[in-house]
Short mmCIF file of C-alpha atoms in Angstrom, two decimals:
data_model
loop_
_atom_site.label_atom_id
_atom_site.label_comp_id
_atom_site.label_asym_id
_atom_site.label_seq_id
_atom_site.Cartn_x
_atom_site.Cartn_y
_atom_site.Cartn_z
CA MET S 1 181.17 142.32 70.46
CA LYS S 2 180.80 138.52 70.57
CA THR S 3 183.85 138.19 72.86
CA HIS S 4 182.20 140.48 75.40
CA GLU S 5 178.94 138.52 75.20
CA GLY S 6 180.84 135.30 75.90
CA ALA S 7 182.60 136.83 78.88
CA ILE S 8 179.34 138.19 80.26
CA TYR S 9 177.69 134.78 79.82
CA LEU S 10 180.62 133.06 81.59
CA ILE S 11 180.56 135.51 84.50
CA SER S 12 176.78 135.16 84.78
CA SER S 13 177.06 131.37 84.80
CA ILE S 14 179.75 131.44 87.48
CA ASN S 15 177.67 133.83 89.58
CA LYS S 16 174.64 131.53 89.36
CA GLU S 17 176.73 128.51 90.33
CA ILE S 18 178.29 130.31 93.30
CA ASP S 19 174.85 131.50 94.39
CA PHE S 20 173.53 127.92 94.17
CA LEU S 21 176.49 126.48 96.11
CA PHE S 22 176.28 129.18 98.78
CA SER S 23 172.51 128.69 99.14
CA TYR S 24 173.09 124.96 99.57
CA LEU S 25 175.75 125.61 102.20
CA LEU S 26 173.49 127.96 104.13
CA SER S 27 170.55 125.56 103.92
CA ASN S 28 172.71 123.02 105.79
CA LEU S 29 173.11 125.63 108.53
CA GLU S 30 169.42 126.59 108.30
CA ILE S 31 170.25 130.29 107.90
CA THR S 32 169.57 132.81 105.16
CA LYS S 33 172.12 134.83 103.21
CA MET S 34 171.29 137.96 105.18
CA GLU S 35 171.64 136.08 108.46
CA SER S 36 175.09 134.95 107.32
CA VAL S 37 175.99 138.60 106.66
CA TYR S 38 174.95 139.52 110.21
CA LEU S 39 176.91 136.59 111.64
CA LYS S 40 180.03 137.78 109.83
CA LEU S 41 179.52 141.36 111.05
CA ILE S 42 179.15 140.18 114.64
CA TYR S 43 182.13 137.83 114.27
CA HIS S 44 184.37 140.68 113.10
CA ASN S 45 182.87 143.23 115.51
CA PRO S 46 182.03 141.54 118.84
CA GLY S 47 179.73 143.75 120.88
CA ILE S 48 178.32 145.59 117.86
CA SER S 49 174.82 146.95 118.46
CA GLN S 50 171.76 146.53 116.28
CA TYR S 51 171.86 150.26 115.64
CA GLU S 52 175.48 150.02 114.43
CA ILE S 53 174.56 147.11 112.15
CA SER S 54 171.67 149.12 110.74
CA LYS S 55 173.95 152.08 110.12
CA GLU S 56 176.72 149.99 108.54
CA THR S 57 174.44 147.95 106.27
CA LYS S 58 172.05 150.83 105.53
CA ILE S 59 169.13 148.56 106.37
CA GLU S 60 166.16 149.69 108.45
CA ARG S 61 166.43 148.91 112.14
CA SER S 62 163.16 146.95 112.12
CA LEU S 63 164.55 144.56 109.51
CA VAL S 64 167.85 144.25 111.39
CA THR S 65 165.84 143.43 114.53
CA LYS S 66 164.02 140.67 112.63
CA TYR S 67 167.27 139.01 111.51
CA ILE S 68 168.92 139.41 114.91
CA THR S 69 165.88 137.83 116.60
CA ASN S 70 166.04 134.92 114.15
CA LEU S 71 169.74 134.36 114.92
CA GLU S 72 169.02 134.53 118.66
CA ASP S 73 166.17 132.02 118.30
CA LYS S 74 168.54 129.68 116.42
CA GLY S 75 171.03 129.89 119.27
CA LEU S 76 173.79 131.47 117.17
CA ILE S 77 174.10 134.85 118.90
CA GLU S 78 173.20 136.55 122.15
CA LYS S 79 172.70 140.09 123.39
CA ARG S 80 174.77 141.17 126.38
CA LYS S 81 174.38 144.34 128.35
CA ILE S 82 177.38 146.60 127.79
CA ASP S 83 176.18 149.48 129.96
CA SER S 84 172.88 150.80 131.27
CA ARG S 85 171.76 151.85 127.77
CA LYS S 86 173.53 149.61 125.30
CA LYS S 87 173.41 145.91 124.43
CA GLY S 88 176.05 144.29 122.26
CA LEU S 89 175.78 141.23 120.06
CA TYR S 90 178.09 138.26 120.46
CA LEU S 91 178.42 134.90 118.76
CA LEU S 92 177.64 131.80 120.74
CA LYS S 93 179.47 128.50 120.22
CA ASP S 94 177.12 127.41 117.39
CA GLY S 95 177.53 130.83 115.74
CA ILE S 96 181.31 130.41 115.73
CA LEU S 97 180.90 126.88 114.32
CA ALA S 98 178.66 128.29 111.57
CA ILE S 99 181.26 130.93 110.64
CA ASN S 100 184.01 128.28 110.59
CA TYR S 101 181.84 126.06 108.36
CA ILE S 102 181.20 128.91 105.93
CA ASP S 103 184.89 129.87 105.88
CA SER S 104 185.98 126.26 105.26
CA PHE S 105 183.61 126.05 102.29
CA LEU S 106 184.90 129.16 100.48
CA PRO S 107 188.20 127.61 99.27
CA ASN S 108 186.15 124.79 97.68
CA ILE S 109 184.26 127.37 95.63
CA GLN S 110 187.51 129.02 94.55
CA ASP S 111 189.02 125.67 93.52
CA LYS S 112 185.93 124.81 91.48
CA PHE S 113 186.43 127.85 89.23
CA LYS S 114 190.20 128.46 89.24
CA ASP S 115 190.81 126.44 86.05
CA LEU S 116 188.45 128.69 84.07
CA PHE S 117 190.89 131.59 84.27
CA SER S 118 194.50 131.74 83.16
#
């Protein structure tokens, strides 16, 4: 039983450290974790609608609208008219830079913990 407790403690500690590092990274970008999730979704699905994001994330449309508005206000994304009824979301230059910054940071997190596991 003690071996399992040690493993659980180690995993919990790693999770807390990753959460701290990721929060620090995002604070440099002045975005929240949820906003980073939306940025990634838009990056991988250019033209995705708020409705599609709501459906995919299973988050209420009003909350999705709040995060999308925040990202628009920060100059990271924009809405473009796709047709007479639909608007799609696209990353702006600063949004792409934010995604690249996040992606460049991830290998650093992996390197920090790779020696813990054999």
